[in-house]
mmCIF file of C-alpha atoms in Angstrom:
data_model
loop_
_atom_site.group_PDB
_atom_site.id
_atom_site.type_symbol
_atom_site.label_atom_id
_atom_site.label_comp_id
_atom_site.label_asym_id
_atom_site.label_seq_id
_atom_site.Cartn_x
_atom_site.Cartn_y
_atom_site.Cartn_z
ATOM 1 C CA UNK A 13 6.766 -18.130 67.556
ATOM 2 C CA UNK A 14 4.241 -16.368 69.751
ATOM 3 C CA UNK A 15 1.179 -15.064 67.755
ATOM 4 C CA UNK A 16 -0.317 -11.612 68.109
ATOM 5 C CA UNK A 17 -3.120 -12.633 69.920
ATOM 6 C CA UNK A 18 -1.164 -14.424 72.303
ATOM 7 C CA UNK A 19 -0.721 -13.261 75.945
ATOM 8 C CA UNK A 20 2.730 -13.716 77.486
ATOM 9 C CA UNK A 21 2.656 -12.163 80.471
ATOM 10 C CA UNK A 22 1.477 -14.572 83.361
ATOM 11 C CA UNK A 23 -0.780 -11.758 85.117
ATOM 12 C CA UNK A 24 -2.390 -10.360 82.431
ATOM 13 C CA UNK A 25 -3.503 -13.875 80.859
ATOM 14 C CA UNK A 26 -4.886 -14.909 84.239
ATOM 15 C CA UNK A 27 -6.424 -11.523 84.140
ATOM 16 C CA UNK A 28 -8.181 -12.013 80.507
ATOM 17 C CA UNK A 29 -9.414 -15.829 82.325
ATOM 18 C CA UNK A 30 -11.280 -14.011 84.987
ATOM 19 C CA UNK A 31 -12.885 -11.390 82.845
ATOM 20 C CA UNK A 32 -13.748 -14.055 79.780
ATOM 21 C CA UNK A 33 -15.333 -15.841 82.844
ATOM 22 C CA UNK A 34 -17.133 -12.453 84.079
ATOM 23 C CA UNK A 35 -18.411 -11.543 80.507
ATOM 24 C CA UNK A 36 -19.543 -15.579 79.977
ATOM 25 C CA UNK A 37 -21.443 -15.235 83.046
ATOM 26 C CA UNK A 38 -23.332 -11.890 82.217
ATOM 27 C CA UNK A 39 -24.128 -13.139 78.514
ATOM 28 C CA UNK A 40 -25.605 -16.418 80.123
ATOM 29 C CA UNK A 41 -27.512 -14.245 82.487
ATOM 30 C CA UNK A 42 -29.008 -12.437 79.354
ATOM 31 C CA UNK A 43 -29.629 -15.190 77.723
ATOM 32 C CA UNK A 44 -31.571 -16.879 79.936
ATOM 33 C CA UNK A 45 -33.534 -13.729 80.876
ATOM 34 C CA UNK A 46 -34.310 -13.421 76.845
ATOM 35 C CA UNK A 47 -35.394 -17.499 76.642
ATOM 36 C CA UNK A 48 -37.141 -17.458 79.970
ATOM 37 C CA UNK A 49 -40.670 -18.339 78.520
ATOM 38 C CA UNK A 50 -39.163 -20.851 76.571
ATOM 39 C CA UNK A 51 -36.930 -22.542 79.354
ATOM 40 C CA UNK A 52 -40.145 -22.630 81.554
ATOM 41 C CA UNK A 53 -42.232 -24.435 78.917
ATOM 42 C CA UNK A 54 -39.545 -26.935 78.887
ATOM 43 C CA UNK A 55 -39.443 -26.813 82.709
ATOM 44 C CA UNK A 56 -42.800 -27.517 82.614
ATOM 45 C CA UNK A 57 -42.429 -30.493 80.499
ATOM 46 C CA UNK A 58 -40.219 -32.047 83.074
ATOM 47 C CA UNK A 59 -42.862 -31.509 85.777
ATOM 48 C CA UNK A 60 -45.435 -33.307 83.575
ATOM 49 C CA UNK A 61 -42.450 -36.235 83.301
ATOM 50 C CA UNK A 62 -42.181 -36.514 86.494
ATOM 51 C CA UNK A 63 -46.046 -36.832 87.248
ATOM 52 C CA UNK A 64 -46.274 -39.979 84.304
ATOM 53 C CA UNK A 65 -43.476 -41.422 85.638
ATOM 54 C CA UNK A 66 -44.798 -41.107 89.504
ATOM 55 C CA UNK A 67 -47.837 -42.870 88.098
ATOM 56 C CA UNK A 68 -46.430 -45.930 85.769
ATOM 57 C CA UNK A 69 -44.095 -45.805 88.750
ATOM 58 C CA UNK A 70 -47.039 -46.565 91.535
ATOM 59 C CA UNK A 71 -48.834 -48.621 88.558
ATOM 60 C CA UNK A 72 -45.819 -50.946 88.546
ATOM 61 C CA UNK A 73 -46.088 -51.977 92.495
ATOM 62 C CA UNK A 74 -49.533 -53.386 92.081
ATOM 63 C CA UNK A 75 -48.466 -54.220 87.654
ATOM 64 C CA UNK A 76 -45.605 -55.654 86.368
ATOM 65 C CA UNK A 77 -46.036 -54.947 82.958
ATOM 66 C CA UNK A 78 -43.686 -53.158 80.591
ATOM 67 C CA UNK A 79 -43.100 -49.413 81.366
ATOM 68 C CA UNK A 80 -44.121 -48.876 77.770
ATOM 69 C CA UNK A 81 -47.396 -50.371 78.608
ATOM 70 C CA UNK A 82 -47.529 -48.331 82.095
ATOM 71 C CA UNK A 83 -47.082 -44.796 80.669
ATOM 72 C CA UNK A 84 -49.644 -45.788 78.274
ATOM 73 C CA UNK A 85 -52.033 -46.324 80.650
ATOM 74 C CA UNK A 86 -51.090 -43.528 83.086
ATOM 75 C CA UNK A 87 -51.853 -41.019 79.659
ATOM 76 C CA UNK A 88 -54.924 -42.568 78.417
ATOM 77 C CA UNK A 89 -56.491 -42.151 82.341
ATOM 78 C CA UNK A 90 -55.568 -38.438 82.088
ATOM 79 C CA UNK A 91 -56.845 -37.847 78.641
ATOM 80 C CA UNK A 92 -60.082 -40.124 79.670
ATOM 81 C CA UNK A 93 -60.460 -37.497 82.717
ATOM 82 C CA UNK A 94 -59.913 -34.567 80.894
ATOM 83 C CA UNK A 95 -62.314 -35.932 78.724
ATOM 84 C CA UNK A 96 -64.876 -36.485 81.151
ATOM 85 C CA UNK A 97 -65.158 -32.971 82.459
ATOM 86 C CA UNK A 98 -65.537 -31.330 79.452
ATOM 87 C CA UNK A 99 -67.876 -33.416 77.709
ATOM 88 C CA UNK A 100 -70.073 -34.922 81.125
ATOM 89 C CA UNK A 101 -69.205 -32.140 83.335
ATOM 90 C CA UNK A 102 -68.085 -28.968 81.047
ATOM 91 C CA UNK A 103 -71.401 -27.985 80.534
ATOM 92 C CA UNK A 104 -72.821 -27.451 83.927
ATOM 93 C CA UNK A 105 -69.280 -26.351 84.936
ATOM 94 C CA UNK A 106 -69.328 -23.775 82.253
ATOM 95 C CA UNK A 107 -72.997 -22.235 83.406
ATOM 96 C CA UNK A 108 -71.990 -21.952 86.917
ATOM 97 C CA UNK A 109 -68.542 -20.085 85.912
ATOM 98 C CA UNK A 110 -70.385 -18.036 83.604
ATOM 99 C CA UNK A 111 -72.680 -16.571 87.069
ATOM 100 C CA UNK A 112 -69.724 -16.674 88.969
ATOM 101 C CA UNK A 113 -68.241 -13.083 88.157
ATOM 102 C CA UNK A 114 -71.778 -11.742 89.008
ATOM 103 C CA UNK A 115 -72.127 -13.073 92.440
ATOM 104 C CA UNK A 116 -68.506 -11.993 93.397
ATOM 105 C CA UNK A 117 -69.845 -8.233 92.290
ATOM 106 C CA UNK A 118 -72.788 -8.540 94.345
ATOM 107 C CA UNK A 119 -71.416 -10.020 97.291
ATOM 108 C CA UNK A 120 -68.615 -7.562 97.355
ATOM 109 C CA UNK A 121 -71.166 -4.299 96.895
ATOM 110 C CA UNK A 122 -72.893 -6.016 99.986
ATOM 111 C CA UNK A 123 -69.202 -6.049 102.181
ATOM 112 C CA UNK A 124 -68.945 -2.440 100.927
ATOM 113 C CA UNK A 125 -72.187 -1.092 102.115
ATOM 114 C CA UNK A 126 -71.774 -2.963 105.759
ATOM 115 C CA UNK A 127 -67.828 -1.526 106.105
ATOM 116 C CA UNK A 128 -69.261 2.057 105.291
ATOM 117 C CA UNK A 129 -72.229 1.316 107.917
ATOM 118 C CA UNK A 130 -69.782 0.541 110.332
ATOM 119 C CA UNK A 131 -67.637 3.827 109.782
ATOM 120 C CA UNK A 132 -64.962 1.953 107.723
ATOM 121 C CA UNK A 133 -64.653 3.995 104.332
ATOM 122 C CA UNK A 134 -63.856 2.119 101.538
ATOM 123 C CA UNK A 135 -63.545 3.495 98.356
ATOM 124 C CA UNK A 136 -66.030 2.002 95.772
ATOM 125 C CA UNK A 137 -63.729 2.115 92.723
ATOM 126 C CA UNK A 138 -60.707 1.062 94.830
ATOM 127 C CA UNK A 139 -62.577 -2.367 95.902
ATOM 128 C CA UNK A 140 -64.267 -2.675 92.483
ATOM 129 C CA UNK A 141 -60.244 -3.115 91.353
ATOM 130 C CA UNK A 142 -59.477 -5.700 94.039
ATOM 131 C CA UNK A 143 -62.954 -7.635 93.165
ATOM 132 C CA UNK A 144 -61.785 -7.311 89.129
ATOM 133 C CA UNK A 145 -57.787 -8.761 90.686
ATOM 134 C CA UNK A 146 -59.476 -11.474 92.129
ATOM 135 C CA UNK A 147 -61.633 -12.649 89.480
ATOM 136 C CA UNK A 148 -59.213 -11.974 87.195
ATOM 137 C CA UNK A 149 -57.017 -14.082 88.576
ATOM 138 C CA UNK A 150 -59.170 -17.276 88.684
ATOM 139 C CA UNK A 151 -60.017 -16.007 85.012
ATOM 140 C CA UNK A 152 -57.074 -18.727 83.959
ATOM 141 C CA UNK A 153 -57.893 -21.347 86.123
ATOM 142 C CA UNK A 154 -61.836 -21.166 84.767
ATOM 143 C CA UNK A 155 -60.697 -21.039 81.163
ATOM 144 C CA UNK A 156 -59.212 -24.557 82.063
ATOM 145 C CA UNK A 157 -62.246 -26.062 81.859
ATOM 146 C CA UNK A 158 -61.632 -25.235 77.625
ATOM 147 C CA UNK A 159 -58.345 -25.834 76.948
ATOM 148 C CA UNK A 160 -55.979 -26.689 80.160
ATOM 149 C CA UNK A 161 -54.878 -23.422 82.080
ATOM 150 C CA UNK A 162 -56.078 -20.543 79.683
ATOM 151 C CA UNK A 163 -52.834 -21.412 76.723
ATOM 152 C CA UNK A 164 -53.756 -24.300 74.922
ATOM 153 C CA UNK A 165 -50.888 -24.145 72.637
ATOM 154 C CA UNK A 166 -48.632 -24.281 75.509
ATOM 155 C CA UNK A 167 -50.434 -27.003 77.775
ATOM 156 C CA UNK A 168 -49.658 -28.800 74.340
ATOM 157 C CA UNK A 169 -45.913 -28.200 73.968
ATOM 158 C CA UNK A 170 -45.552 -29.031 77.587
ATOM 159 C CA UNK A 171 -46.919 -32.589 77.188
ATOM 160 C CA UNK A 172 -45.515 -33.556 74.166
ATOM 161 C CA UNK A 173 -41.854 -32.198 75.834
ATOM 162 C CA UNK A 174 -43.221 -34.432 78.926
ATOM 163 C CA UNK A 175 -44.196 -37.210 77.278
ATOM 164 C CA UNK A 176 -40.928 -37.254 74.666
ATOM 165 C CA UNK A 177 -38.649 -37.017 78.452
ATOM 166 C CA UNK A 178 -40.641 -39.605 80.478
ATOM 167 C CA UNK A 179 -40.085 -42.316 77.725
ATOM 168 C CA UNK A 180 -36.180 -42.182 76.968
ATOM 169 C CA UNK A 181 -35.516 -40.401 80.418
ATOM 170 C CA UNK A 182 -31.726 -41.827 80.107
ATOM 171 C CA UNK A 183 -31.275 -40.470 77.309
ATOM 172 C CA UNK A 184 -31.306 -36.628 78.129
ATOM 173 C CA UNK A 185 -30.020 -37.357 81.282
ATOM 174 C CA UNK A 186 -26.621 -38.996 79.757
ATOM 175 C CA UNK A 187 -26.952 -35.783 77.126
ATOM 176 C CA UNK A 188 -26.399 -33.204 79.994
ATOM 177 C CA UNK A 189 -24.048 -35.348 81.468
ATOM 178 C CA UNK A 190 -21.727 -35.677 78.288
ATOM 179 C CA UNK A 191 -21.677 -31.373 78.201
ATOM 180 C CA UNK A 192 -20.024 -31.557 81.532
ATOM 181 C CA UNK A 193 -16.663 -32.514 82.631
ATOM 182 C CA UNK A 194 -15.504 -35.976 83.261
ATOM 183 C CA UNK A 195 -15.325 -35.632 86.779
ATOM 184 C CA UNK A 196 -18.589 -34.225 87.570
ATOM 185 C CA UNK A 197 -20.611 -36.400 85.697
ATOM 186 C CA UNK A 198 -21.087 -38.977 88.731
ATOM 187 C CA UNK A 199 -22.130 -35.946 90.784
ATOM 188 C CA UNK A 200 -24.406 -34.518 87.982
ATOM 189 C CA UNK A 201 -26.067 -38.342 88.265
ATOM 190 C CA UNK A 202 -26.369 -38.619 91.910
ATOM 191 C CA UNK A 203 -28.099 -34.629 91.786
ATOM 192 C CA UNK A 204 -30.173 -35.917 88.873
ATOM 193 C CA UNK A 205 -31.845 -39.165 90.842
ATOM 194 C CA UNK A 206 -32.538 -37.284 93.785
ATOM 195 C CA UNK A 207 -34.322 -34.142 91.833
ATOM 196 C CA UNK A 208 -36.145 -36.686 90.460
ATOM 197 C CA UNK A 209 -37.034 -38.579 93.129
ATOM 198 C CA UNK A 210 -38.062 -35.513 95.148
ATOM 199 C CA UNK A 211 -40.128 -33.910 92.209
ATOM 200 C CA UNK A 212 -41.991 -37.499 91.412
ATOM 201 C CA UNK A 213 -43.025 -36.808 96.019
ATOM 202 C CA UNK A 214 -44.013 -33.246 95.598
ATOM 203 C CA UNK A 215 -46.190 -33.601 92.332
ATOM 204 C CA UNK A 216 -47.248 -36.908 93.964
ATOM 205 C CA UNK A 217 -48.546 -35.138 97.134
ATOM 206 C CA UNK A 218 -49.726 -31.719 95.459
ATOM 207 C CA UNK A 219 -51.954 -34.184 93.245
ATOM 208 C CA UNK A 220 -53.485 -36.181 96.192
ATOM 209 C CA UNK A 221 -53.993 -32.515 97.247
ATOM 210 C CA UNK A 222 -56.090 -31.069 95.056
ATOM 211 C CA UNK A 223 -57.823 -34.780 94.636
ATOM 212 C CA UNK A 224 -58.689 -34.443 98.239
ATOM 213 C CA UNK A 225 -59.801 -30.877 98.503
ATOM 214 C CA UNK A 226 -61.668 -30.768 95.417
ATOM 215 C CA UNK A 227 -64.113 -33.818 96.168
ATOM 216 C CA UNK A 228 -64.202 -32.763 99.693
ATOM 217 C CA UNK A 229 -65.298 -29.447 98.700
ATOM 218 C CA UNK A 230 -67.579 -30.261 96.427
ATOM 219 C CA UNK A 231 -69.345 -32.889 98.416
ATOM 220 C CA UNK A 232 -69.604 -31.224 101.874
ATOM 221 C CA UNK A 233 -70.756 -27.983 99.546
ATOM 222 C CA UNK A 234 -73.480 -30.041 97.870
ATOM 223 C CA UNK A 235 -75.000 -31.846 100.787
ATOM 224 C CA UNK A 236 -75.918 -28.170 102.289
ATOM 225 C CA UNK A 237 -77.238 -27.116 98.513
ATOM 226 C CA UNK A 238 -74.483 -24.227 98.431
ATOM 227 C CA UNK A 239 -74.824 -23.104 94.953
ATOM 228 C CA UNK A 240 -72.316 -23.910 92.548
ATOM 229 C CA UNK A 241 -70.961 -27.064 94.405
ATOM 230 C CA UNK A 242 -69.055 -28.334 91.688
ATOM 231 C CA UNK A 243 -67.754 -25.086 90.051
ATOM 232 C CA UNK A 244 -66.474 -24.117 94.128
ATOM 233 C CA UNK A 245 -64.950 -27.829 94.349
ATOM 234 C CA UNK A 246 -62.747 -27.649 90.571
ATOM 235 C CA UNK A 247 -61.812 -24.566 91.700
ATOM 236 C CA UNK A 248 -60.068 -25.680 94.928
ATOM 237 C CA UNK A 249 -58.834 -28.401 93.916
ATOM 238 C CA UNK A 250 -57.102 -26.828 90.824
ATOM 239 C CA UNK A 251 -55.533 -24.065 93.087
ATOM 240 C CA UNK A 252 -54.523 -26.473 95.127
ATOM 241 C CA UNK A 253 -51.442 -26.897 93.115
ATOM 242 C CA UNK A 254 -50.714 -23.460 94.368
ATOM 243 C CA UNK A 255 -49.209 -23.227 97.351
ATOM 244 C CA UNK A 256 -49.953 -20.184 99.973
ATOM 245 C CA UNK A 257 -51.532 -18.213 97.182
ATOM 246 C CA UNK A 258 -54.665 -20.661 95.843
ATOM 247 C CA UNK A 259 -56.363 -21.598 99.139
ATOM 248 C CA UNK A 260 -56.515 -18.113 100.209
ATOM 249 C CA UNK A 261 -58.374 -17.473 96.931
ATOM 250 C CA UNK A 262 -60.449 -20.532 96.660
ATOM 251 C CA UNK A 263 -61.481 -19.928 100.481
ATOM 252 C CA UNK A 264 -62.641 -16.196 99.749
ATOM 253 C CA UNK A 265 -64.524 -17.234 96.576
ATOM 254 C CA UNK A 266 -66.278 -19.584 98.763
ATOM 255 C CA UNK A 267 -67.072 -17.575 101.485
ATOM 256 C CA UNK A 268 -68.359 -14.857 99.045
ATOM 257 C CA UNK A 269 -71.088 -17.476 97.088
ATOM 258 C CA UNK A 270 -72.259 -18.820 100.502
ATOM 259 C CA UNK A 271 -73.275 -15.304 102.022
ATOM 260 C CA UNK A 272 -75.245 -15.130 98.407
ATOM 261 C CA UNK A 273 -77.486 -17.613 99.925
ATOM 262 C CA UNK A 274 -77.677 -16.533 103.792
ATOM 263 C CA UNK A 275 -75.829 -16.150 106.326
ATOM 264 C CA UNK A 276 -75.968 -19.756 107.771
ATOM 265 C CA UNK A 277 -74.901 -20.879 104.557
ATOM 266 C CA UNK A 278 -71.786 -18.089 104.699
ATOM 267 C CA UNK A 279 -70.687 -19.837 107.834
ATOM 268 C CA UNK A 280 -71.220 -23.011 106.766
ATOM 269 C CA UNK A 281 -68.904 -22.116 103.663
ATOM 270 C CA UNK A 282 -66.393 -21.257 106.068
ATOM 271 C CA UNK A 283 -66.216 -23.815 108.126
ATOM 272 C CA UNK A 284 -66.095 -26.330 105.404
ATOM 273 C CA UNK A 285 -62.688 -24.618 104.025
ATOM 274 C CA UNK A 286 -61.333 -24.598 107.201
ATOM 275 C CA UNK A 287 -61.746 -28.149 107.722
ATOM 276 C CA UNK A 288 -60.495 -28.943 103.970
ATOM 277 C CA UNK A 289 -57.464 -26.841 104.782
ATOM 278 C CA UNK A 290 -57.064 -28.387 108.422
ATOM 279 C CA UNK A 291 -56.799 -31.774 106.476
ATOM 280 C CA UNK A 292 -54.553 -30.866 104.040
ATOM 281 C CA UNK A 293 -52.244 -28.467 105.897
ATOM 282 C CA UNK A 294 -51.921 -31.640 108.945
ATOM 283 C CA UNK A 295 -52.495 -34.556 107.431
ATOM 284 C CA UNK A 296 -51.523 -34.878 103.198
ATOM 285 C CA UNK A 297 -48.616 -31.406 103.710
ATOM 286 C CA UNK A 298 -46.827 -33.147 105.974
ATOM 287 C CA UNK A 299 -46.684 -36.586 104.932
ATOM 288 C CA UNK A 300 -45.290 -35.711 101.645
ATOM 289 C CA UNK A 301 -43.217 -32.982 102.986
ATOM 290 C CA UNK A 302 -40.950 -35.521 104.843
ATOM 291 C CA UNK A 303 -39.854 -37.285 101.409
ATOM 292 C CA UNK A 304 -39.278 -34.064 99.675
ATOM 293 C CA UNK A 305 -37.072 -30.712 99.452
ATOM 294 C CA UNK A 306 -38.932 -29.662 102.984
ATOM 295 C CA UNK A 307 -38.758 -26.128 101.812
ATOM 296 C CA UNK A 308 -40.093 -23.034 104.146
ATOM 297 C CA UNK A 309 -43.767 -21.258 103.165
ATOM 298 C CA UNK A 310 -41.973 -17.714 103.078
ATOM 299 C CA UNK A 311 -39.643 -18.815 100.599
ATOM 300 C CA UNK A 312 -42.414 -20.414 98.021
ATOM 301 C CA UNK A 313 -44.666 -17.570 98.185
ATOM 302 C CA UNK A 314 -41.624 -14.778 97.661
ATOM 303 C CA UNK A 315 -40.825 -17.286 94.655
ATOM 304 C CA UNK A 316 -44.445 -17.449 93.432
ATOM 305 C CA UNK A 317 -44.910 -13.595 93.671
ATOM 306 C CA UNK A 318 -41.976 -13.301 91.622
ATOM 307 C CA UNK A 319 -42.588 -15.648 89.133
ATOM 308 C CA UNK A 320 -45.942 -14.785 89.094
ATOM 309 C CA UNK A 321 -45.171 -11.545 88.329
ATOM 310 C CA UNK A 322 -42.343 -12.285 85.570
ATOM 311 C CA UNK A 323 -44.219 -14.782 83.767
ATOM 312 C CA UNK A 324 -47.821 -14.971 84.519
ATOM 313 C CA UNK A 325 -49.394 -18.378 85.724
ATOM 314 C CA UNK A 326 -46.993 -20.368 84.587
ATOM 315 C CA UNK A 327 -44.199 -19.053 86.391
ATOM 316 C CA UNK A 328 -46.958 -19.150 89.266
ATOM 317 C CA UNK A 329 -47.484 -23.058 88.826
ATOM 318 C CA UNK A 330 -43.440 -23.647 88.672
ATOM 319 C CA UNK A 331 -42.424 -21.433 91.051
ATOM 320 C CA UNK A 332 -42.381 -24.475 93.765
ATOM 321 C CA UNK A 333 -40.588 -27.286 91.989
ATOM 322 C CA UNK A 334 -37.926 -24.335 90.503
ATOM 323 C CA UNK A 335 -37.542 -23.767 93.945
ATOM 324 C CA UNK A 336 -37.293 -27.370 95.123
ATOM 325 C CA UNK A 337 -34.576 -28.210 92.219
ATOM 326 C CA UNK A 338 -32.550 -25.237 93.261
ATOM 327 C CA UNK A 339 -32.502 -26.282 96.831
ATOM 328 C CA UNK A 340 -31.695 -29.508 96.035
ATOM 329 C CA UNK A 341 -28.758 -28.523 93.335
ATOM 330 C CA UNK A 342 -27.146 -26.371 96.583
ATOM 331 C CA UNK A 343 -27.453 -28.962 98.694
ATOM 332 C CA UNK A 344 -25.909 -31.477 96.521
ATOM 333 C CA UNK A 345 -23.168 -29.207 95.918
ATOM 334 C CA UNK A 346 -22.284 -28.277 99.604
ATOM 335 C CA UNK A 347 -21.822 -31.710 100.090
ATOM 336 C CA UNK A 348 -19.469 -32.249 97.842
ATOM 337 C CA UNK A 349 -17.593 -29.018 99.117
ATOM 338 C CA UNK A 350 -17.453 -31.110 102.384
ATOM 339 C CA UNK A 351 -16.170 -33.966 101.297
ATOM 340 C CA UNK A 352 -13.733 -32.440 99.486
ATOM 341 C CA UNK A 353 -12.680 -30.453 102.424
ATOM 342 C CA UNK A 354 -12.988 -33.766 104.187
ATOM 343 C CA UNK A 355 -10.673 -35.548 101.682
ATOM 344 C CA UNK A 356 -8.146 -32.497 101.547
ATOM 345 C CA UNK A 357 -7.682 -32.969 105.133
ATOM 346 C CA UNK A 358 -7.506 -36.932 105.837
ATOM 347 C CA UNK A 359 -4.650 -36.089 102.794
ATOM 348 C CA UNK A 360 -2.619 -33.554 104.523
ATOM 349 C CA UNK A 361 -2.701 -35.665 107.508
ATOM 350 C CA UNK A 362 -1.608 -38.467 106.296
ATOM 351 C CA UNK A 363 1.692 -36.347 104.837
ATOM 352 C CA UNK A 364 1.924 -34.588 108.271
ATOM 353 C CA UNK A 365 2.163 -38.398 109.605
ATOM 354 C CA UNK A 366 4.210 -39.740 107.157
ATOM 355 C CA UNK A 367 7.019 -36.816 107.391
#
């Protein structure tokens, strides 16, 4: 006997399907809108994964020692680093951060006066805002140099999440997998290894990145006594990891502390990040870029402006690999559309054959 929440009519249940499906869809929506800072902290423990693992990883070609031993290692370099620039480096660091704001001001009052010299009026309070924008938005990366992007607490929950993935890595994988159905767990496997794989390239090569530009900077800076060599260089290289939007930043900030001591130096500042960039841009970008989710420079920086925007630098900092993932998740998924199409057709022509 039918109960009285049961549907008979054929339409009408298919009808309740759809719109059960609809209303699931919207409350996920929601739901992730309403955990979005949390889902990115997690996100951002994954990223951190993949970076141990792409180290115990390259420490196994030249090792072959347990992975145990391997991530070990890999954390106690980056905790030895970390350590080393705020205990050997932090102070001098610190001093030249603390003058940085003022030579920004002064530089940019100088800018002003030659624009209005030259009959282009500029508003004084309307470039004092864009002067307070873009210190304020190198505010977080400066604040690194106390406790790892500005949010301490955060920087924390997203290596512990990191380091809690990147030792039983099968683990959550065969979790996810066990949530979906039986027949896409093979495909949720084969998505999973490449992600990974591609992730482990693009940290790999954003990391050699900011390695490269940072010392570069700093050195080339420092052997023409530019003032605040090593501030200038930690700076680039950290916004390195930014795509599109750091170099542009790094570059002006400079530019800006060069013309503070002449205009030879000013040119030489400029010069120097066009070389960095040159060597990044042809050289590191592209190497890395062949091995990864190639992904187009429009579509990162609309992704970083949103994300920026949403949820401050961190959705800044994960705005690439979110981007990567979801390119690669499509991907993986049109494929299997093909084959299936592929397989649906071999089928029916083997039935048109056989009749």
């Amino acid at each position: 006997m039918a109960g009285p929440t049961d549907i008979q009519d054929d339409v009408v249940r298919s009808e309740a399907k759809k719109a059960a499906v609809w209303i699931g869809t919207a409350a996920l929506v929601a739901l992730a809108v309403f955990l979005a800072q949390p889902l990115l902290v997690i996100f951002g423990g994954i990223v951190f994964a993949a970076m141990i693992d792409g180290g115990q990883r390259l420490l196994a070609r030249v090792a072959p020692i347990p992975r145990g031993l391997r991530i070990a290692i890999v954390l106690m370099a980056a905790v030895a680093f970390l350590v080393w620039l705020v205990f050997f480096a932090g102070n001098q660091i610190a001093a030249q951060a603390a003058e940085l704001p003022a030579i920004i001001n002064t530089q940019a009052a100088r800018l002003l006066e030659w624009a209005n010299s030259r009959g282009i009026t500029v508003q004084q309070a309307d470039f004092s805002r864009v002067a307070e924008q873009l210190i304020g938005g190198v505010g977080p990366v400066t604040k690194a140099l106390g406790g790892i992007f500005g949010g301490f607490t955060t920087a924390f929950l997203i290596m512990i999440l990191g380091i809690y993935f990147v030792l039983e890595p099968d683990l959550y994988q065969r979790g996810l997998a066990w949530m979906l159905p039986e027949a896409s767990r093979a495909h949720w496997h084969g998505t999973a290894h490449r992600m990974g794989r591609a992730l482990r390239m693009l940290l790999f090569g954003r990391l050699i990145g900011m390695a490269v530009e940072g010392i570069a900077t700093w050195a080339l800076l420092a052997v023409y006594g530019v003032p605040m060599a090593a501030l200038l260089g930690l700076l680039t290289g950290l916004l390195a990891f930014l795509p599109n939007i750091g170099a542009p930043i790094s570059g002006a900030l400079m530019v800006l502390v060069g013309f503070s001591g002449g205009t030879n130096m000013g040119i030489y500042c400029m010069v120097v990040y066009l070389v960095v960039q040159t060597v990044d841009g042809n050289i590191i970008v592209p190497m890395v870029a062949k091995r990864t989710a190639d992904l187009a420079p429009a579509l990162v920086l609309g992704a970083q402006l949103i994300m920026g925007v949403m949820f401050g630098i961190l959705g800044l900092a994960l705005a690439d690999p979110i981007v990567a993932m979801l390119k690669i998740a499509l991907e993986r998924q049109a494929e299997r559309n093909d084959r299936a199409a592929t397989e649906a057709a071999e089928a029916s022509e083997a039935i048109e054959t056989t009749a």
